[in-house]
Amino acid sequence: MIKVENLVKQFKDLKAVNDVSLEIKKGEIVCLIGPSGSGKSTVLRCINGLEKPESGHIYVNDQLLDEKNVETYKKLRSLMGFVFQHFNLFPNMTVLENLTLAPIQVMKKSKEEAEDIACQYLERVGLLDKKDEYPNKLSGGQKQRVAIARSLCMNPQIMLFDEPTSALDPEMVIEVLEVMQELANEGMTMIVVTHEMGFAKTVADRVIFLEDGKIVEENNAKEFFEHPKTQRAQDFLNKVMH
Amino acid sequence: MMFTAFWEILTVDNLIYLLKGAMVSLSMAALSLLIGLIFGVLGASAKISRNRFLRILGNIYVEVIRGTPMLLQIMLIFNVVPIMITQITGNVFRMNYFLIGVVAMSINSGAYTTELIRSGINGVDKGQWEACETLGLSRWQTMRLVILPQAFKRIIPPLISEFITLIKDSSLVSIIGLVELLNSAKVLGNQYYEFMSPYCLAGVYYLAMTLTISYFAKKLERKLAVSD
């Protein structure tokens, strides 16, 4: 479903992503893990087009993601939902308006239809009663659940999560992970950049471990956590699991 | 002697006369703020545009207007624009003083508002642009529906200051003969051969306008803070 070939992304002198290639199949849940600055978020942002890579190719459903091909580029990006670490909800709009903005403006849905769909997703994330609140009245966990619902309203085929729980208080993490777990159970294709090793271990099909912009190890989740092959992955797991 | 004719001047008719002048000043400032706001949105859009030519144009507008006195701008528009239009159209063109004031003050205010809006837009978190981008909104939709409403909220306090400045600066238009508040006071002064009283009364009118605006601005700010 997603194929990344020889991706390179540089920020001034720093090669944030250095020749990364990976493939994600439909329905697969892949966690990108690694120490801070390993390039995992940058890979995710390149896949979505938020960062423009220096070289390399990204294919979505076998079609090249190329900014020059405007229509295809737009269509392919619309297949991907993106959830940010800091939620990025629109503070000037209510929860419901946050969810209906893009369906009305981009998908040209009627207000009623967009609101119906938005309410369904809000119910799924357990926040229907907050639909008329402004984001500032919500807790971090609630904000992130709204952000996930907002992405889902655009009916994506793949969800990209960029450290969705890193900005949350510990007691809020679980409610967001539960929503993600539910999505996973429904068969959503997901790429998750996370520091939540418990989530990666139980939910991910595959784990990709990055360091210094390179893939150090890639394995199915069980194998990776129980028998990491590389010394670097072993050291990392020893640090974060204990 | 100062204030020699104070009680003579303090009649209902004279107060109404000054009030009319104050209304001219206020409406000129309000119109200029609104038109200046449109110039400001255009100027700010030009300054943050991806197009280099537009960016240069936006910069020239702001620097030239901010770098020259408003009095000079009023005089230029008063003297030059009607002559230009007359030459182009062949018909004698006379601009109304009020219109000259509004045009000059709008252009002037637009330059300051450009900078206000630009800083307001830059102050909106980059994540808001990115969220819109991932949701498929166009740059213009993002600007109109997400960024500008947030930017405007931030710039309401400085925009109110701009309004207050415009009310005070509207007195500069008296130079071309428009009977606004300051000139109304001058007319009364001429009539009674005493200027201190009418000028002080004009000062009270200016203060009444600016303080009232400040008061409502604070209320508005509190109301808008709901979504903070």
Coordinates of C-alpha atoms in Angstrom, one line a residue:
Chain A
M1 CA 0.0 0.0 0.0
I2 CA 2.9 2.3 0.8
K3 CA 6.3 1.9 -0.5
V4 CA 9.3 4.1 0.3
E5 CA 12.4 3.8 -1.8
N6 CA 15.8 5.3 -0.8
L7 CA 14.4 8.2 1.0
V8 CA 16.8 11.0 1.9
K9 CA 15.8 14.1 3.9
Q10 CA 18.3 16.7 5.0
F11 CA 17.9 19.7 7.3
K12 CA 20.9 22.0 6.6
D13 CA 23.9 19.9 7.6
L14 CA 21.9 17.1 9.3
K15 CA 20.8 14.1 7.3
A16 CA 17.6 13.4 9.2
V17 CA 16.7 10.5 7.0
N18 CA 19.5 8.6 5.2
D19 CA 18.5 6.2 2.5
V20 CA 15.4 4.6 4.1
S21 CA 13.3 2.1 2.2
L22 CA 10.3 0.3 3.6
E23 CA 7.0 -1.2 2.6
I24 CA 3.6 -1.3 4.3
K25 CA 0.9 -3.6 3.2
K26 CA -2.8 -3.0 3.4
G27 CA -4.2 -3.7 6.9
E28 CA -0.7 -3.8 8.4
I29 CA 0.2 -1.9 11.6
V30 CA 3.8 -0.8 11.7
C31 CA 5.5 1.0 14.5
L32 CA 8.5 3.2 13.9
I33 CA 10.6 3.4 17.0
G34 CA 14.0 4.7 18.0
P35 CA 15.7 7.3 20.0
S36 CA 15.0 11.0 19.7
G37 CA 16.4 12.4 16.5
S38 CA 16.5 9.1 14.8
G39 CA 14.4 10.4 11.9
K40 CA 11.2 8.4 12.5
S41 CA 8.9 11.4 12.5
T42 CA 10.6 12.8 9.5
V43 CA 10.0 9.5 7.6
L44 CA 6.3 9.8 8.5
R45 CA 6.1 13.4 7.5
C46 CA 7.8 12.7 4.1
I47 CA 5.3 9.9 3.5
N48 CA 2.5 12.4 4.0
G49 CA 4.2 15.1 2.0
L50 CA 4.6 17.5 4.9
E51 CA 8.4 17.3 4.3
K52 CA 9.8 17.3 0.8
P53 CA 12.6 14.8 0.6
E54 CA 15.9 15.5 -1.2
S55 CA 15.8 12.2 -3.0
G56 CA 13.9 8.9 -3.1
H57 CA 10.5 7.9 -4.0
I58 CA 7.2 7.3 -2.2
Y59 CA 4.5 5.2 -3.7
V60 CA 0.9 5.0 -2.4
N61 CA -1.2 2.3 -4.0
D62 CA 1.6 1.8 -6.5
Q63 CA 1.3 5.5 -7.7
L64 CA 4.2 7.8 -7.3
L65 CA 3.6 10.7 -4.8
D66 CA 4.9 13.6 -6.9
E67 CA 4.1 17.2 -6.1
K68 CA 4.3 18.1 -9.8
N69 CA 1.5 15.8 -10.7
V70 CA -1.1 18.0 -8.8
E71 CA -4.2 15.9 -9.1
T72 CA -2.7 12.6 -8.3
Y73 CA -0.7 14.2 -5.5
K74 CA -3.9 15.5 -3.9
K75 CA -5.7 12.3 -4.4
L76 CA -3.0 10.2 -2.9
R77 CA -2.6 12.5 0.1
S78 CA -6.3 12.3 0.7
L79 CA -5.9 8.6 1.3
M80 CA -3.8 9.3 4.4
G81 CA -5.0 10.7 7.7
F82 CA -2.4 12.3 9.9
V83 CA -2.4 12.6 13.7
F84 CA 0.0 15.1 15.3
Q85 CA 1.8 15.0 18.6
H86 CA 0.3 18.3 19.5
F87 CA -3.2 17.6 18.1
N88 CA -3.3 20.8 16.0
L89 CA -7.0 21.3 16.6
F90 CA -8.4 24.6 15.3
P91 CA -8.9 26.7 18.5
N92 CA -11.4 29.0 16.8
M93 CA -13.8 26.3 16.1
T94 CA -16.0 23.9 18.2
V95 CA -15.2 20.2 18.2
L96 CA -18.0 19.6 15.6
E97 CA -16.7 22.4 13.4
N98 CA -13.2 21.0 13.6
L99 CA -14.5 17.7 12.3
T100 CA -16.8 19.1 9.6
L101 CA -14.5 21.8 8.1
A102 CA -12.6 19.5 5.7
P103 CA -15.5 17.3 4.7
I104 CA -17.5 20.4 3.8
Q105 CA -14.7 22.4 2.2
V106 CA -12.7 19.6 0.5
M107 CA -15.2 16.7 -0.1
K108 CA -18.1 19.2 -0.7
K109 CA -20.4 17.4 1.6
S110 CA -23.5 19.2 2.8
K111 CA -23.4 20.5 6.4
E112 CA -26.0 18.0 7.6
E113 CA -24.2 15.0 6.1
A114 CA -20.8 16.2 7.4
E115 CA -22.3 16.7 10.9
D116 CA -23.9 13.2 10.8
I117 CA -20.6 11.6 9.9
A118 CA -18.8 13.7 12.5
C119 CA -21.2 12.7 15.2
Q120 CA -20.7 9.0 14.4
Y121 CA -17.0 9.3 14.8
L122 CA -17.3 11.4 17.9
E123 CA -19.4 8.7 19.4
R124 CA -16.8 6.1 18.5
V125 CA -14.1 8.0 20.3
G126 CA -16.6 8.6 23.2
L127 CA -16.8 12.4 22.9
L128 CA -20.2 13.1 21.3
D129 CA -21.2 15.1 24.4
K130 CA -18.3 17.5 23.8
K131 CA -19.3 18.4 20.2
D132 CA -20.2 22.0 21.0
E133 CA -17.1 22.6 23.2
Y134 CA -14.1 24.5 22.1
P135 CA -10.8 22.6 22.2
N136 CA -9.5 24.7 25.1
K137 CA -12.1 23.0 27.3
L138 CA -10.8 19.5 26.6
S139 CA -8.1 17.5 28.3
G140 CA -5.1 16.4 26.2
G141 CA -6.4 12.9 25.8
Q142 CA -9.8 14.2 24.6
K143 CA -8.1 16.6 22.2
Q144 CA -6.1 13.8 20.7
R145 CA -9.3 11.6 20.3
V146 CA -11.0 14.5 18.6
A147 CA -8.0 14.9 16.3
I148 CA -8.2 11.2 15.4
A149 CA -11.9 11.5 14.7
R150 CA -11.2 14.6 12.6
S151 CA -8.8 12.6 10.4
L152 CA -11.3 9.7 10.2
C153 CA -14.0 12.0 8.9
M154 CA -12.0 12.3 5.7
N155 CA -12.4 8.5 5.2
P156 CA -8.6 7.7 4.9
Q157 CA -7.3 4.3 3.9
I158 CA -4.2 4.7 6.0
M159 CA -3.6 6.5 9.3
L160 CA -0.3 8.0 10.2
F161 CA 0.3 8.8 13.9
D162 CA 3.2 11.0 14.8
E163 CA 3.9 10.4 18.5
P164 CA 0.2 10.7 19.4
T165 CA 0.7 10.2 23.1
S166 CA 4.0 12.0 23.7
A167 CA 2.4 15.3 24.7
L168 CA -0.1 13.7 27.1
D169 CA -0.2 13.2 30.8
P170 CA 0.4 9.6 31.7
E171 CA -3.2 9.0 32.7
M172 CA -4.4 10.3 29.4
V173 CA -2.3 8.0 27.3
I174 CA -4.5 4.9 27.7
E175 CA -7.7 6.5 26.3
V176 CA -5.9 7.4 23.1
L177 CA -4.2 4.1 22.8
E178 CA -7.6 2.4 23.2
V179 CA -9.0 4.3 20.3
M180 CA -6.0 3.4 18.2
Q181 CA -6.3 -0.2 19.3
E182 CA -9.9 -0.2 18.2
L183 CA -8.9 1.2 14.8
A184 CA -6.3 -1.5 14.4
N185 CA -8.9 -4.2 15.3
E186 CA -11.1 -2.9 12.5
G187 CA -8.3 -3.5 10.0
M188 CA -7.1 0.1 9.4
T189 CA -3.6 0.3 7.9
M190 CA -1.5 2.3 10.4
I191 CA 2.0 3.7 10.7
V192 CA 2.7 4.8 14.2
V193 CA 5.7 6.7 15.4
T194 CA 5.7 6.0 19.1
H195 CA 7.6 5.7 22.4
E196 CA 4.8 3.4 23.8
M197 CA 6.6 0.1 23.7
G198 CA 3.6 -1.7 25.3
F199 CA 1.4 -0.5 22.4
A200 CA 4.0 -1.5 19.8
K201 CA 4.4 -4.9 21.4
T202 CA 0.8 -5.8 21.6
V203 CA -0.8 -4.0 18.6
A204 CA 1.9 -3.7 15.9
D205 CA 2.5 -6.4 13.3
R206 CA 5.9 -5.1 12.5
V207 CA 8.4 -2.8 14.2
I208 CA 11.0 -0.7 12.4
F209 CA 13.8 0.5 14.6
L210 CA 15.7 3.6 13.3
E211 CA 18.8 5.4 14.4
D212 CA 20.6 8.3 12.9
G213 CA 18.2 8.4 10.0
K214 CA 18.8 4.7 9.0
I215 CA 16.8 1.5 9.6
V216 CA 18.8 -0.5 12.0
E217 CA 16.4 -3.4 12.5
E218 CA 13.1 -4.5 11.1
N219 CA 11.1 -7.4 12.4
N220 CA 7.7 -8.7 13.4
A221 CA 6.8 -7.1 16.8
K222 CA 7.1 -10.3 18.8
E223 CA 10.5 -11.2 17.5
F224 CA 11.8 -7.7 17.8
F225 CA 10.8 -7.3 21.5
E226 CA 11.8 -10.8 22.5
H227 CA 14.9 -11.4 20.4
P228 CA 16.3 -8.2 19.0
K229 CA 19.0 -9.0 16.5
T230 CA 21.2 -6.0 16.7
Q231 CA 23.1 -4.8 19.7
R232 CA 21.8 -1.3 19.2
A233 CA 18.2 -2.4 19.4
Q234 CA 19.0 -4.5 22.5
D235 CA 20.5 -1.5 24.2
F236 CA 17.6 0.7 23.3
L237 CA 15.0 -1.9 24.6
N238 CA 17.0 -2.4 27.8
K239 CA 16.8 1.3 28.4
V240 CA 13.1 1.9 27.6
M241 CA 11.6 -1.3 28.8
H242 CA 13.0 -1.2 32.3
Chain B
M1 CA -6.6 85.7 29.4
M2 CA -7.4 82.1 28.9
F3 CA -11.0 80.7 28.9
T4 CA -12.4 84.2 28.8
A5 CA -15.4 83.1 26.7
F6 CA -15.9 79.6 28.2
W7 CA -19.4 80.1 29.5
E8 CA -20.4 81.9 26.3
I9 CA -19.1 79.1 24.2
L10 CA -20.7 76.4 26.3
T11 CA -24.1 76.5 24.6
V12 CA -26.1 73.5 23.3
D13 CA -25.8 74.8 19.8
N14 CA -22.0 75.0 20.0
L15 CA -21.8 71.6 21.7
I16 CA -23.9 70.1 18.9
Y17 CA -21.6 71.9 16.4
L18 CA -18.6 70.2 17.9
L19 CA -20.4 66.9 18.0
K20 CA -21.0 67.1 14.3
G21 CA -17.3 67.7 13.8
A22 CA -16.6 64.7 16.1
M23 CA -18.9 62.6 14.0
V24 CA -17.0 63.6 10.9
S25 CA -13.7 62.6 12.6
L26 CA -15.2 59.3 13.9
S27 CA -16.7 58.3 10.6
M28 CA -13.6 59.1 8.7
A29 CA -11.5 57.1 11.1
A30 CA -13.9 54.1 11.1
L31 CA -14.1 54.1 7.3
S32 CA -10.3 54.3 7.0
L33 CA -9.9 51.5 9.5
L34 CA -12.2 49.3 7.5
I35 CA -10.7 50.1 4.1
G36 CA -7.2 50.0 5.7
L37 CA -8.0 46.5 6.9
I38 CA -8.7 45.4 3.3
F39 CA -5.4 47.0 2.3
G40 CA -3.8 45.3 5.3
V41 CA -5.1 41.8 4.3
L42 CA -3.9 42.4 0.7
G43 CA -0.6 43.8 1.9
A44 CA 0.0 41.0 4.3
S45 CA -0.9 38.4 1.7
A46 CA 1.6 40.0 -0.7
K47 CA 4.3 40.1 2.0
I48 CA 3.9 36.4 2.8
S49 CA 3.3 35.3 -0.7
R50 CA 5.4 32.8 -2.5
N51 CA 5.7 35.2 -5.4
R52 CA 8.8 37.4 -5.1
F53 CA 7.3 40.3 -7.1
L54 CA 4.3 40.5 -4.7
R55 CA 6.6 40.4 -1.7
I56 CA 8.7 43.3 -3.1
L57 CA 5.5 45.2 -3.8
G58 CA 4.2 44.6 -0.3
N59 CA 7.5 45.8 1.2
I60 CA 7.6 49.0 -0.9
Y61 CA 4.0 49.8 0.1
V62 CA 4.7 49.4 3.8
E63 CA 8.1 51.1 3.8
V64 CA 7.1 54.1 1.7
I65 CA 3.9 54.8 3.7
R66 CA 5.5 54.3 7.1
G67 CA 8.5 56.3 6.2
T68 CA 6.7 59.4 5.2
P69 CA 4.5 61.8 7.3
M70 CA 0.8 61.4 7.0
L71 CA 0.4 65.1 6.5
L72 CA 2.6 64.9 3.4
Q73 CA 0.4 62.0 2.1
I74 CA -2.8 64.0 2.6
M75 CA -1.2 67.0 0.8
L76 CA -0.1 64.8 -2.0
I77 CA -3.5 63.3 -2.5
F78 CA -5.2 66.7 -2.2
N79 CA -2.9 68.3 -4.8
V80 CA -1.9 65.5 -7.1
V81 CA -4.7 63.0 -7.5
P82 CA -7.4 65.4 -8.8
I83 CA -5.0 66.9 -11.3
M84 CA -4.0 63.4 -12.5
I85 CA -7.6 62.3 -12.9
T86 CA -8.5 65.6 -14.7
Q87 CA -5.6 65.0 -17.1
I88 CA -6.5 61.4 -17.8
T89 CA -10.2 61.9 -18.2
G90 CA -10.2 65.4 -19.6
N91 CA -12.9 66.5 -17.2
V92 CA -12.3 68.8 -14.3
F93 CA -12.3 66.5 -11.2
R94 CA -12.8 67.8 -7.7
M95 CA -12.5 65.5 -4.8
N96 CA -14.5 66.0 -1.7
Y97 CA -12.4 66.8 1.3
F98 CA -13.9 64.0 3.3
L99 CA -13.1 61.5 0.5
I100 CA -9.5 62.8 0.4
G101 CA -9.2 62.2 4.1
V102 CA -10.6 58.7 3.9
V103 CA -8.3 57.8 0.9
A104 CA -5.2 59.2 2.6
M105 CA -5.9 57.7 6.0
S106 CA -6.9 54.3 4.5
I107 CA -3.7 54.0 2.5
N108 CA -1.7 55.1 5.6
S109 CA -3.6 52.8 8.0
G110 CA -3.3 49.9 5.5
A111 CA 0.5 50.0 5.8
Y112 CA 0.4 49.6 9.6
T113 CA -2.4 47.0 9.4
T114 CA -0.3 45.0 6.9
E115 CA 2.4 44.6 9.5
L116 CA -0.1 43.9 12.2
I117 CA -1.8 41.2 10.1
R118 CA 1.5 39.8 9.0
S119 CA 2.7 39.4 12.5
G120 CA -0.7 38.0 13.5
I121 CA -0.4 35.3 10.8
N122 CA 3.1 34.5 11.7
G123 CA 2.1 34.1 15.3
V124 CA -0.3 31.3 14.4
D125 CA 1.2 27.9 15.2
K126 CA 2.8 26.2 12.2
G127 CA 0.9 23.1 13.2
Q128 CA -2.4 24.8 12.1
W129 CA -1.1 25.0 8.5
E130 CA 0.1 21.4 8.6
A131 CA -3.2 20.1 10.0
C132 CA -5.1 21.9 7.1
E133 CA -2.6 20.5 4.6
T134 CA -3.1 17.0 5.8
L135 CA -6.9 17.5 5.6
G136 CA -6.6 18.6 2.0
L137 CA -7.5 22.2 2.4
S138 CA -6.1 24.6 -0.1
R139 CA -3.7 27.4 1.0
W140 CA -6.5 30.0 0.5
Q141 CA -9.1 27.9 2.4
T142 CA -6.5 27.5 5.2
M143 CA -5.8 31.2 5.3
R144 CA -9.5 32.3 5.2
L145 CA -11.0 29.7 7.5
V146 CA -8.3 28.8 10.0
I147 CA -5.3 31.2 10.0
L148 CA -7.0 34.7 9.6
P149 CA -9.7 34.2 12.3
Q150 CA -6.9 33.3 14.7
A151 CA -4.6 36.0 13.5
F152 CA -7.4 38.6 13.8
K153 CA -8.1 37.6 17.4
R154 CA -4.5 38.3 18.2
I155 CA -4.4 41.6 16.5
I156 CA -7.7 43.0 17.9
P157 CA -5.9 45.0 20.7
P158 CA -3.3 46.6 18.4
L159 CA -6.1 47.2 15.8
I160 CA -8.1 49.1 18.4
S161 CA -5.0 51.2 19.1
E162 CA -4.8 51.8 15.3
F163 CA -8.5 53.0 15.4
I164 CA -7.7 55.4 18.2
T165 CA -4.6 56.7 16.4
L166 CA -6.8 57.2 13.3
I167 CA -9.3 59.2 15.3
K168 CA -6.5 61.5 16.6
D169 CA -4.8 61.6 13.2
S170 CA -8.0 62.6 11.5
S171 CA -7.3 66.1 12.8
L172 CA -4.5 66.3 10.2
V173 CA -7.1 66.4 7.5
S174 CA -8.1 69.8 8.9
I175 CA -5.1 71.1 6.9
I176 CA -7.0 70.9 3.6
G177 CA -10.0 72.6 5.1
L178 CA -12.3 69.7 6.1
V179 CA -14.4 70.7 9.1
E180 CA -13.8 67.8 11.4
L181 CA -13.6 68.1 15.2
L182 CA -10.4 70.2 15.4
N183 CA -11.4 72.6 12.6
S184 CA -14.9 72.9 14.3
A185 CA -13.1 74.1 17.4
K186 CA -11.1 76.5 15.4
V187 CA -14.2 77.9 13.8
L188 CA -15.7 78.5 17.2
G189 CA -12.5 80.1 18.4
N190 CA -12.6 82.5 15.5
Q191 CA -16.2 83.3 16.3
Y192 CA -15.5 84.1 19.9
Y193 CA -11.9 85.3 19.6
E194 CA -10.9 82.7 22.2
F195 CA -9.3 79.4 21.2
M196 CA -8.4 77.8 24.5
S197 CA -12.0 76.9 25.5
P198 CA -13.1 75.3 22.1
Y199 CA -9.8 73.4 21.8
C200 CA -10.2 72.0 25.4
L201 CA -13.7 71.1 24.6
A202 CA -12.5 69.3 21.4
G203 CA -10.0 67.5 23.6
V204 CA -12.8 66.3 25.8
Y205 CA -14.7 65.0 22.7
Y206 CA -11.5 63.2 21.5
L207 CA -11.1 61.6 24.9
A208 CA -14.7 60.6 25.1
M209 CA -14.4 58.8 21.8
T210 CA -11.1 57.1 22.5
L211 CA -12.0 56.0 26.0
T212 CA -15.4 54.6 24.9
I213 CA -13.6 52.6 22.2
S214 CA -11.1 51.3 24.7
Y215 CA -13.9 50.2 27.0
F216 CA -15.7 48.2 24.4
A217 CA -12.5 46.8 23.1
K218 CA -11.7 45.3 26.5
K219 CA -15.2 43.8 26.6
L220 CA -14.8 42.3 23.1
E221 CA -11.4 40.9 24.0
R222 CA -12.9 39.1 27.0
K223 CA -15.7 37.7 24.9
L224 CA -13.2 36.4 22.3
A225 CA -11.1 34.8 24.9
V226 CA -13.7 32.1 25.2
S227 CA -11.8 29.8 22.8
D228 CA -8.4 30.5 24.3

